[in-house]
Coordinates of C-alpha atoms and ligand atoms in Angstrom, one line a residue:
X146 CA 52.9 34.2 -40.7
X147 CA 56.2 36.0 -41.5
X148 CA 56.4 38.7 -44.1
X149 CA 58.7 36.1 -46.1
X150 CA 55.8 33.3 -46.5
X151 CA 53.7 36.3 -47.6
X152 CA 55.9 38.0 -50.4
X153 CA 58.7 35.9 -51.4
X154 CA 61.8 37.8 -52.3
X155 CA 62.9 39.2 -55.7
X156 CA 65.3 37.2 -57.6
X157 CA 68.2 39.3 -58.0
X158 CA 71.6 39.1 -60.1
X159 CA 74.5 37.2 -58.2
X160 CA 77.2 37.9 -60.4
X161 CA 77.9 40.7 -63.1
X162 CA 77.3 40.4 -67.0
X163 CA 79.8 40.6 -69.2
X164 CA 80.2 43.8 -71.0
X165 CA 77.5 44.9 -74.0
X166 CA 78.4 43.4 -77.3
X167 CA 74.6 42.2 -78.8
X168 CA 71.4 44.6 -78.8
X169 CA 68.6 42.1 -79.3
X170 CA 65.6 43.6 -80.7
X171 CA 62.6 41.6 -79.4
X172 CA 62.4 40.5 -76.0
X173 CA 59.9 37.9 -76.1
X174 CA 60.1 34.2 -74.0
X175 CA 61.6 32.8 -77.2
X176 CA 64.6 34.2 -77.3
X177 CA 65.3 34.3 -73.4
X178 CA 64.6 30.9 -73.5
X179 CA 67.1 29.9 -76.9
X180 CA 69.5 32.4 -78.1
X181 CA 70.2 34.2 -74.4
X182 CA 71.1 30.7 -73.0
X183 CA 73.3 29.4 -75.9
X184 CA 75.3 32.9 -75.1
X185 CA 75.9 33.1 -71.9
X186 CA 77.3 29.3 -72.4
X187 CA 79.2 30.3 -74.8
X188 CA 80.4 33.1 -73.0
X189 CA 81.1 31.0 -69.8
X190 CA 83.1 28.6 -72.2
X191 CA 85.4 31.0 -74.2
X192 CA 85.0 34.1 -72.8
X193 CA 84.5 37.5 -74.7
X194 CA 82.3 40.6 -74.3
X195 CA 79.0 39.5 -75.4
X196 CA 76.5 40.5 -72.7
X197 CA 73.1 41.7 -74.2
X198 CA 71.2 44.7 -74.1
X199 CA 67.7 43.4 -75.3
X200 CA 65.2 45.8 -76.4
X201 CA 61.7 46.0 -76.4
X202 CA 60.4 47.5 -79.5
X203 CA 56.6 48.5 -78.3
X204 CA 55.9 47.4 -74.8
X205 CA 57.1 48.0 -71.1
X206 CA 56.1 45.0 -69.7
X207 CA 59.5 43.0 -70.0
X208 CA 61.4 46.2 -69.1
X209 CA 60.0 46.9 -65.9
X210 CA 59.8 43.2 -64.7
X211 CA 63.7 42.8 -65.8
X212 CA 64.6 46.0 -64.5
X213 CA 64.2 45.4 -60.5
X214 CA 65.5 41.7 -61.0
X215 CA 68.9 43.3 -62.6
X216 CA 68.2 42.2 -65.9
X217 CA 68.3 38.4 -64.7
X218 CA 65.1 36.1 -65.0
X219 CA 64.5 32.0 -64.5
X220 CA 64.3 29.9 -67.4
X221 CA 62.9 26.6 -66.2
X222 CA 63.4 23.3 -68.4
X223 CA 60.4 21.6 -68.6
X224 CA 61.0 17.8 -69.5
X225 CA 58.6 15.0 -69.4
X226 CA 60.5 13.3 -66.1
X227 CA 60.7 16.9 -64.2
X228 CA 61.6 19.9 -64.2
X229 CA 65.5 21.7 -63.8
X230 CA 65.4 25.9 -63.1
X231 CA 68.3 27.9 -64.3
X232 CA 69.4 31.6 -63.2
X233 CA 70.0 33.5 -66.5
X234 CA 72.4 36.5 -66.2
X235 CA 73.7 37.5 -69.7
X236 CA 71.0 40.3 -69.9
X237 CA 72.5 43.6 -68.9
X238 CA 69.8 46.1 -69.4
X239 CA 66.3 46.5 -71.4
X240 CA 65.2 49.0 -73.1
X241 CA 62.0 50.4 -74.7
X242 CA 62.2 51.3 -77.8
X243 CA 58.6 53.2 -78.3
X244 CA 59.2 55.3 -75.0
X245 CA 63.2 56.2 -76.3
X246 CA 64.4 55.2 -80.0
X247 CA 66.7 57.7 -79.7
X248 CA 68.6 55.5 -76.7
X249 CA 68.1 52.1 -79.0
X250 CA 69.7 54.0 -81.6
X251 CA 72.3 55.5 -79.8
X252 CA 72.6 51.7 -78.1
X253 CA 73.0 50.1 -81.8
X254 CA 75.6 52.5 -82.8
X255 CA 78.2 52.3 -80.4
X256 CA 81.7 50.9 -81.2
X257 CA 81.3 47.6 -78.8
X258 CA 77.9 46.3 -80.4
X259 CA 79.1 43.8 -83.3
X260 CA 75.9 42.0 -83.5
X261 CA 71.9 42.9 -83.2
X262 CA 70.0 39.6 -83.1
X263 CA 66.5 39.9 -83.6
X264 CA 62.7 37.6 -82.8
X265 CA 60.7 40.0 -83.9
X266 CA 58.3 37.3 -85.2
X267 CA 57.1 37.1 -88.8
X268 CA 55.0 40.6 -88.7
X269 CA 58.1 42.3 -87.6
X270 CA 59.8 42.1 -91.0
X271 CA 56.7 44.2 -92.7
X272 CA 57.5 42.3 -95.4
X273 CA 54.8 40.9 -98.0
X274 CA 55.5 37.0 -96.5
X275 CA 54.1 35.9 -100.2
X276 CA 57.4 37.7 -102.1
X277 CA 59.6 38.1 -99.4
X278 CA 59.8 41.7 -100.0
X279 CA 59.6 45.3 -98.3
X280 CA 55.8 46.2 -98.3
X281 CA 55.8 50.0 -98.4
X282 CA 52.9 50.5 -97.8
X283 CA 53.0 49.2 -94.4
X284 CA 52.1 52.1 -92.4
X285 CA 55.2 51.4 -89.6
X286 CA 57.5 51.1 -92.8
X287 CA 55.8 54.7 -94.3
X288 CA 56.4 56.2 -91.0
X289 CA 60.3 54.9 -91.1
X290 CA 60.4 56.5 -94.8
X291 CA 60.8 59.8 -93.6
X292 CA 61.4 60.5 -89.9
X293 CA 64.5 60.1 -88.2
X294 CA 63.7 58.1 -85.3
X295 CA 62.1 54.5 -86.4
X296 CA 59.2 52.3 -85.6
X297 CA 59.6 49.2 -87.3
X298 CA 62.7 46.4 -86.8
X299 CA 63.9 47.3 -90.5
X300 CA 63.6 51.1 -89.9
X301 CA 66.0 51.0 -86.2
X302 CA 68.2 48.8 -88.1
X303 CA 68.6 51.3 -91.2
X304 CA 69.0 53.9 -89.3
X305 CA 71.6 52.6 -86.9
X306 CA 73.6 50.9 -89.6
X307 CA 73.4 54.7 -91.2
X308 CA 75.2 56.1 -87.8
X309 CA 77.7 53.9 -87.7
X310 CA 78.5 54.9 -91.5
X311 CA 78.6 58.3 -90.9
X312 CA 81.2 57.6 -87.4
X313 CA 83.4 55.4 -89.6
X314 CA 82.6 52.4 -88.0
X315 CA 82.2 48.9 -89.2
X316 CA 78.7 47.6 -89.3
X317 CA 76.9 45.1 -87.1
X318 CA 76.1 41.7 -88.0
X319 CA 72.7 41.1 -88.2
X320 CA 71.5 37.7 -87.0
X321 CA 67.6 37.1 -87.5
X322 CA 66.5 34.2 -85.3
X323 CA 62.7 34.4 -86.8
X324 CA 61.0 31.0 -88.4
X325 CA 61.3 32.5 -91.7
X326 CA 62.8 30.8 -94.9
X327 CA 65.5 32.6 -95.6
X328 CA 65.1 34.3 -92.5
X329 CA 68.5 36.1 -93.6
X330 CA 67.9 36.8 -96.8
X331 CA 64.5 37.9 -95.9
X332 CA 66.2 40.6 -93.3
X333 CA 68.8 41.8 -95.6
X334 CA 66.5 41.9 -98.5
X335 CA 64.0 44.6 -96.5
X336 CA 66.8 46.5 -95.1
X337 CA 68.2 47.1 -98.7
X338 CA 65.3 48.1 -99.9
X339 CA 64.3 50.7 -96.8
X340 CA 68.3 52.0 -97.6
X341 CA 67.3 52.2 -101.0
X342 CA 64.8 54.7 -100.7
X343 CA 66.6 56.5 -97.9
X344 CA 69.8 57.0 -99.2
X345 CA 71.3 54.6 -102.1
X346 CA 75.1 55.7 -100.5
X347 CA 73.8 53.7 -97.6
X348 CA 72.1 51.1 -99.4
X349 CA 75.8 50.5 -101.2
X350 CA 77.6 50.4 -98.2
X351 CA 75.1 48.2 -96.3
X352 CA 75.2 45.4 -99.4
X353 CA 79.1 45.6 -99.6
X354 CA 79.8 45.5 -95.8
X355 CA 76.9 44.4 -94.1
X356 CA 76.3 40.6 -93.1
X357 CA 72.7 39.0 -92.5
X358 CA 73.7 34.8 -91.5
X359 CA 70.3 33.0 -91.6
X360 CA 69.7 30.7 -89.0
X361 CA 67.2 27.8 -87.6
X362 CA 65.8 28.1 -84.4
X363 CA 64.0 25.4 -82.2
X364 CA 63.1 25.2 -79.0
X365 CA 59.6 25.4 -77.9
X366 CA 58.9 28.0 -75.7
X367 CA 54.9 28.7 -74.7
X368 CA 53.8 32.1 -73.6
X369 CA 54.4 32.4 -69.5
X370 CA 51.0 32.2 -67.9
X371 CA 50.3 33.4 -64.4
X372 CA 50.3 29.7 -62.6
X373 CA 54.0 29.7 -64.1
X374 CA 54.9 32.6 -62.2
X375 CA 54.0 31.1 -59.0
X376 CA 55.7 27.9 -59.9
X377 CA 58.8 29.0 -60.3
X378 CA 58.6 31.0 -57.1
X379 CA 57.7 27.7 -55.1
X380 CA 61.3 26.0 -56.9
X381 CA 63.3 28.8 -56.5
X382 CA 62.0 30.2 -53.0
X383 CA 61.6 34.2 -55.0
X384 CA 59.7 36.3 -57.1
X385 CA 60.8 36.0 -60.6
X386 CA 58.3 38.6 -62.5
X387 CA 59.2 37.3 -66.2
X388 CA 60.4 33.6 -66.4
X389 CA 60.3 31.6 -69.3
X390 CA 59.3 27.9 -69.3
X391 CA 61.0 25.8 -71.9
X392 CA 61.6 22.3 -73.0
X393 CA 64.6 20.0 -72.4
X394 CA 65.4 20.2 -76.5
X395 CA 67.2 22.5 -78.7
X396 CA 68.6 23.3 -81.9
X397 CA 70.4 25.9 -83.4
X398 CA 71.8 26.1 -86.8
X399 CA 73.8 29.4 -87.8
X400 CA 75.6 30.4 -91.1
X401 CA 78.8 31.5 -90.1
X402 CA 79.0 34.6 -92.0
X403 CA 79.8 38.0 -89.5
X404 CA 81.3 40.6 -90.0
X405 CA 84.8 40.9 -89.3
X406 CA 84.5 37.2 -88.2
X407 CA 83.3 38.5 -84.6
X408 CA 80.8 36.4 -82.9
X409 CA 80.5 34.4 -79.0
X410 CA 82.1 31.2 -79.6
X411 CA 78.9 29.4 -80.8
X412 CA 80.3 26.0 -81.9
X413 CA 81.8 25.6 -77.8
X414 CA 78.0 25.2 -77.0
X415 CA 76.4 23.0 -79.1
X416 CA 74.9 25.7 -82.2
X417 CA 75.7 23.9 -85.6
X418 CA 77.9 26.9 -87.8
X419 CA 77.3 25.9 -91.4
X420 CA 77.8 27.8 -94.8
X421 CA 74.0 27.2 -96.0
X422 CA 70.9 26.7 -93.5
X423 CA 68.9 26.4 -96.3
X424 CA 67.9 22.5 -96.0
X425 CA 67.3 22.7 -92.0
X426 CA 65.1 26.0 -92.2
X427 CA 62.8 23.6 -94.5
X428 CA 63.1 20.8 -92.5
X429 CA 62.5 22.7 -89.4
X430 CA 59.3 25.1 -90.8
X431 CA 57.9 22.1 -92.7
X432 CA 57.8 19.3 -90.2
X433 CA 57.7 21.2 -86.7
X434 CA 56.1 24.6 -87.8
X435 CA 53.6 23.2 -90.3
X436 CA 52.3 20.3 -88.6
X437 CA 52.1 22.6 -85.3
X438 CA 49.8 25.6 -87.4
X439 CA 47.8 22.2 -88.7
X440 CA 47.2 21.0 -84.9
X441 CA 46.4 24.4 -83.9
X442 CA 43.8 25.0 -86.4
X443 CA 42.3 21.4 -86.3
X444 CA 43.1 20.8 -82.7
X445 CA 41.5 24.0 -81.5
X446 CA 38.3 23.6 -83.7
X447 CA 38.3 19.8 -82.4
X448 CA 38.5 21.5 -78.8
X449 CA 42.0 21.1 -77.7
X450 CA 43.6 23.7 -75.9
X451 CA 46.7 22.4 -76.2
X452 CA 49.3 20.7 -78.6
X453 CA 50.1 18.0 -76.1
X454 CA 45.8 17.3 -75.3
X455 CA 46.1 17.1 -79.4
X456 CA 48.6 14.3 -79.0
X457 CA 46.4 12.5 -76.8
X458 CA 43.2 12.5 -79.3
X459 CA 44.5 9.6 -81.1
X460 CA 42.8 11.6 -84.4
X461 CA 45.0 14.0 -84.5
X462 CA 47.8 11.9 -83.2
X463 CA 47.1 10.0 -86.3
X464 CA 46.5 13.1 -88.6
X465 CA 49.9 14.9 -87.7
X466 CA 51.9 11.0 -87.8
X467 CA 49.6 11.3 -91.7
X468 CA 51.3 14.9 -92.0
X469 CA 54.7 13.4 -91.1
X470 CA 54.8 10.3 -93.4
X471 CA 53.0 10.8 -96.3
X472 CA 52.8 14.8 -97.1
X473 CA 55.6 16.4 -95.5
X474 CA 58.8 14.2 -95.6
X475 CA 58.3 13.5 -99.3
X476 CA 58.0 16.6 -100.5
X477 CA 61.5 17.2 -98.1
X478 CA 65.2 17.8 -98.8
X479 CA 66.8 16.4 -95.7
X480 CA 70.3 18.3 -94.9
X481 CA 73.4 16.5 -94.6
X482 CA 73.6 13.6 -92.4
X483 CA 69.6 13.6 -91.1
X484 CA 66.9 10.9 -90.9
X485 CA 63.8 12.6 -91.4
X486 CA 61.8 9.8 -90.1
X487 CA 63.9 9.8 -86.8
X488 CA 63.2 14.2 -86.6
X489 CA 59.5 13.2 -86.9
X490 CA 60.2 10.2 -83.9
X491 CA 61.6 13.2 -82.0
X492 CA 59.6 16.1 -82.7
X493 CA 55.9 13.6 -82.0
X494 CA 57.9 13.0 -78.4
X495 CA 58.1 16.6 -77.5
X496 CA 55.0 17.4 -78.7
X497 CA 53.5 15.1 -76.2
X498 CA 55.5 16.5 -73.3
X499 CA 52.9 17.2 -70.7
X500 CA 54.9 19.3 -68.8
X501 CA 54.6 21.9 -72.0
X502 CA 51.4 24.0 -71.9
X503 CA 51.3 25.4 -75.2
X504 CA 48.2 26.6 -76.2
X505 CA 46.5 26.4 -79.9
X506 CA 45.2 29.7 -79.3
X507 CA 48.6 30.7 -79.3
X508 CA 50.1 29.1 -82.3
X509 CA 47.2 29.9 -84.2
X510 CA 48.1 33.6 -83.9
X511 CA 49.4 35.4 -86.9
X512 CA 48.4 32.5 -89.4
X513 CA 48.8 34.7 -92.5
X514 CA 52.1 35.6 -92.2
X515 CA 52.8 31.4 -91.1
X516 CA 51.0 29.4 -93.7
X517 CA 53.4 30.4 -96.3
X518 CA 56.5 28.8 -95.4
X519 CA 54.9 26.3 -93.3
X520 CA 52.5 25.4 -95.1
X521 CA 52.0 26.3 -98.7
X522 CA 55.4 25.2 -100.0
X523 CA 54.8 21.8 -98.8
X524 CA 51.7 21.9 -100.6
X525 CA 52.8 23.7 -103.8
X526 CA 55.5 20.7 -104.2
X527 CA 53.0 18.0 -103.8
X528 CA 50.6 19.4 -106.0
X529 CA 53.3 19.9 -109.1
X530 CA 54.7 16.6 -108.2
X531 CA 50.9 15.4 -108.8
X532 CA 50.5 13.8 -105.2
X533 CA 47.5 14.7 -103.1
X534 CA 47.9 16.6 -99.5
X535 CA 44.3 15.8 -97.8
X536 CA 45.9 17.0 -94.4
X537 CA 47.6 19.9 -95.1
X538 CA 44.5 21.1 -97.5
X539 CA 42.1 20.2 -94.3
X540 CA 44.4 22.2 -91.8
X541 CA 44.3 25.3 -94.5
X542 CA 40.6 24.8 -94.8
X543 CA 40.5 24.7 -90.9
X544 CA 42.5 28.3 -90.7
X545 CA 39.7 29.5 -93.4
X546 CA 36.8 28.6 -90.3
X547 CA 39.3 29.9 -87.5
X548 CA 40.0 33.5 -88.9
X549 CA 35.5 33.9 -89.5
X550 CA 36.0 34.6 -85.9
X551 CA 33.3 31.5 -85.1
X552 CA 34.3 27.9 -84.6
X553 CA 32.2 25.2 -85.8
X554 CA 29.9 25.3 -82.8
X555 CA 29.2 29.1 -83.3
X556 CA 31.2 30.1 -80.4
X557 CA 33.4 32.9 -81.0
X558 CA 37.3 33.1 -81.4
X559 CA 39.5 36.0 -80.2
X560 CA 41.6 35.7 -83.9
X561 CA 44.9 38.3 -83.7
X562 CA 46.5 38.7 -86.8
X563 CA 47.7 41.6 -88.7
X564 CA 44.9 41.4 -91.3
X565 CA 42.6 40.3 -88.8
X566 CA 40.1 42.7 -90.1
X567 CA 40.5 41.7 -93.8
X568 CA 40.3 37.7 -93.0
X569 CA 36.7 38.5 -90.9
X570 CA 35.4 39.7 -94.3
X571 CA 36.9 37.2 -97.0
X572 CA 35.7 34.3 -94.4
X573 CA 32.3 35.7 -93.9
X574 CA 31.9 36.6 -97.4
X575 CA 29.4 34.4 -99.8
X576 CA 32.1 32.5 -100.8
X577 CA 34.7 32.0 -98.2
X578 CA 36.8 30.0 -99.5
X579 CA 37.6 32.1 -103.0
X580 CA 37.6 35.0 -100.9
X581 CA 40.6 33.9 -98.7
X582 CA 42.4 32.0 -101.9
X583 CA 42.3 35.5 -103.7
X584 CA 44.3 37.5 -101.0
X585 CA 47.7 37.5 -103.0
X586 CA 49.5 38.5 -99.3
X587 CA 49.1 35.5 -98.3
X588 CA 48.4 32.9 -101.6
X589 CA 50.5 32.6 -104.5
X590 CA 47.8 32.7 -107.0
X591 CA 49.3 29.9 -109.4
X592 CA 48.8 27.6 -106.0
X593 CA 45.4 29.8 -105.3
X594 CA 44.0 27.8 -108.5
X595 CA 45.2 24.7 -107.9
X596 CA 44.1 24.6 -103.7
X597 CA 40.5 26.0 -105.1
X598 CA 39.0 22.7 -105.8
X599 CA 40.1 20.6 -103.1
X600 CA 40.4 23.3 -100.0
X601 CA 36.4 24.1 -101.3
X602 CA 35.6 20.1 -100.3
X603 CA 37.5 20.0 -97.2
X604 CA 35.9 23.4 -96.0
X605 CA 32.0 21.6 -96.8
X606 CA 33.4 18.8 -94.8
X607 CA 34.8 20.8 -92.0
X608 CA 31.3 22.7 -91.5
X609 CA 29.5 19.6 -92.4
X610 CA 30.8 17.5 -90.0
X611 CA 33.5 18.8 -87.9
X612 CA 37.1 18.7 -87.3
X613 CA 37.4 14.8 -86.0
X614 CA 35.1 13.5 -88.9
X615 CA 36.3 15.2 -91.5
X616 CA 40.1 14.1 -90.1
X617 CA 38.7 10.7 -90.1
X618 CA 37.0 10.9 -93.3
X619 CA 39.9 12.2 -95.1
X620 CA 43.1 10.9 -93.5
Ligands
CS2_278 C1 55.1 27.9 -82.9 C2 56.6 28.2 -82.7 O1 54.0 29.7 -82.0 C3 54.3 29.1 -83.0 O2 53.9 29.5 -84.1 O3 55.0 27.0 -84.0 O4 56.8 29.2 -81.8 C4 57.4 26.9 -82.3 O5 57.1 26.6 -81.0 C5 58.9 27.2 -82.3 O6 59.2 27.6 -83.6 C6 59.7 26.0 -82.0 O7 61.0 26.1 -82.2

């Protein structure tokens, strides 16, 4: 056997990267696999310095499988009919920014970055998701209160928007690409308030100068497993330490609001620029989001481990069509120009994909800081409007069992979510289910008092009879 069967070798870059114009904070599979691609197209289309320099804001991992493959990495489209590997280049460099804020600082500050894009995921804001605003009390955001170099996403960006300030420079643009509503306003809205009580001279300049576009993301991206990692070395005869696996679709809707104008040419590429992204971050957290948190919580306590083996149970096939038609789309706004009944056609098509491995497990993560703006809304307009949401009240009761930490069979769940700790309590309390209702983080407590009755019936079905009856019971 040669040493080449053996060990493969290591993907490495072919051609340079254009010079450093983005720091992106947050370098997880999502955003190699959606926002990194859209550039470098654009890039290849019109030109312009807008390589990346991503940053990782806790762990090493990325960095040191990037690092010996030049900052390059496989993102492999995984459609229904095949599959199609492409050599991604537009990285230049990772950094980490627990081992050196002072270099992610230093990197956010210089003259040629216009724009620092973030996927941070909903945690990363340390906002309260129930207001939308700055929790200080977070202990990353008390921390970033008073010492010079940051922890948190809001607290690098503060500062780094206060260097540039102080060099009489323009600031960056700062382009969120979380699932949040508002994902823009969101951003802006906590790095006011961090600049407020830092320094209100900043805080002015920030609100005057500074520009935070929303945008909608899509593309579904799972985690990479182990198994992928050898895949993609049998298709592209190397060793590619950090691929990302992705499906064939995406979407990307920007405001086009930067500063000074300066972005890659986006529109070249296919990204939608639009003055208000209001209508498609609803559509998109409502109908893909929501009913993916509702397979994930009913699918995983119905023993799925993934979103497409939940497409082929025809319950939950049936439960998330249920979601589609009669909970979701009417309580809807559709942006200009879109049938939400063809969206739904599409977004039941990739979910089925087999090629995708994306596990419940995974989407089930962090369901405090998701049910909000995938879920509740929805609810909160049904309920006023006087219509009845069976579904989306079963999948909340379903997240009430899945954060106990023991799923209907007793078996226990590995739950991560930042208030992990305080869910275990509320949902093994006496009463679970006014427990949970009661923690305002999460709850609006005008919709708290309306969910109490019905989630309370869905919860005694749930533990009564288990996810596929009390689907099939309700729905
Ligand atoms: C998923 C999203 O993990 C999750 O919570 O719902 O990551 C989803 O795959 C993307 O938003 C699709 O664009």
């Amino acid at each position: 056997m040669t040493l080449s069967q053996t060990s493969p070798a290591r993907l490495t870059r072919t051609r340079p990267a254009p010079a450093v114009g983005i720091v992106h904070l947050g370098l997880g599979a999502f955003f190699r696999a959606h926002g990194a691609i859209y550039i470098e197209e654009a890039v290849a289309a019109s030109g312009g310095d807008w390589g990346i320099l991503g940053v990782s804001l806790q762990s090493p991992t990325m960095r040191d499988h990037l690092a010996p493959q030049g900052g390059t990495y496989t993102a492999m489209e995984m459609g229904p009919e095949g599959r199609k590997a492409r050599h991604v280049q537009i990285l230049r460099e990772v950094l980490v920014a627990r081992e050196d804020p002072e270099a992610v600082l230093r990197a956010m500050a210089a003259p040629e970055i216009r724009i620092v894009s973030l996927t941070v995921t909903e945690k990363g804001y340390c906002h309260e998701p129930a207001t939308g605003r700055l929790n200080l009390n977070h202990p990353d955001i008390r921390h970033d209160l008073t010492a010079a170099l940051p922890i948190s996403a809001p607290g690098m960006l503060v500062r780094a928007l206060d260097l540039r300030r102080r060099a009489g420079l323009r600031p960056f643009t700062v382009m969120t690409c979380d699932n949040l509503p508002n994902n823009g306003r969101v951003v802006r809205g906590v790095v006011l308030d961090l600049a407020h009580q830092i320094d209100p001279t900043l805080a002015r300049w920030i609100e005057t100068e500074g520009r935070f576009p929303a945008t909608m993301v899509d593309r579904i991206v799972p985690a990479t497993k182990p198994e992928d990692i050898l895949e993609v070395a049998e298709a592209i005869g190397a060793h590619d330490a950090a691929p990302v696996m992705h499906e064939p679709f995406r979407q990307w809707v920007v405001e086009d609001d930067f500063v000074d104008g300066l972005r890659p040419d986006l529109g070249a590429v296919g990204v939608q620029l639009v003055q208000d992204v209001t209508e498609y971050e609803h559509m998109k957290l409502r109908m893909l989001n929501g009913t993916h948190s509702s397979l994930a919580y009913l699918g995983y306590l119905s023993g799925h481990e993934t979103i497409a083996d939940c497409m082929a149970d025809p319950v939950l096939e049936q439960t998330v069509r249920h979601l589609w038609q009669a909970e979701i789309i009417p309580a809807l706004t559709p942006p200009p120009g879109v049938d939400l009944h063809a969206y739904a056609a599409e977004l039941h098509a990739r979910y089925a994909n087999p090629a995708i491995r994306h596990r419940t497990w995974q989407i089930a993560m962090d369901g405090s800081q998701k049910l909000p703006q995938r879920i509740l809304g929805t609810l909160d307009t049904n309920l006023q409007a006087g219509r009845p949401c069976p579904g989306l009240t079963l999948a909340v009761a379903a997240w009430m069992v899945y954060v106990s930490g023991t799923d209907l069979d007793g078996r226990p769940i590995e739950v991560k979510d930042p208030l992990a700790p305080i869910l275990k309590e509320a949902a093994t309390s006496a009463r679970p289910v006014a427990a949970l209702l009661a923690l305002s983080q999460v709850f609006p407590q005008d919709l708290a008092a309306r969910l109490a009755d019905p989630v309370a019936r869905a919860y005694e079905l749930l533990k009564a009879n288990g996810a596929r009856r009390a689907m099939e019971t309700l729905l």
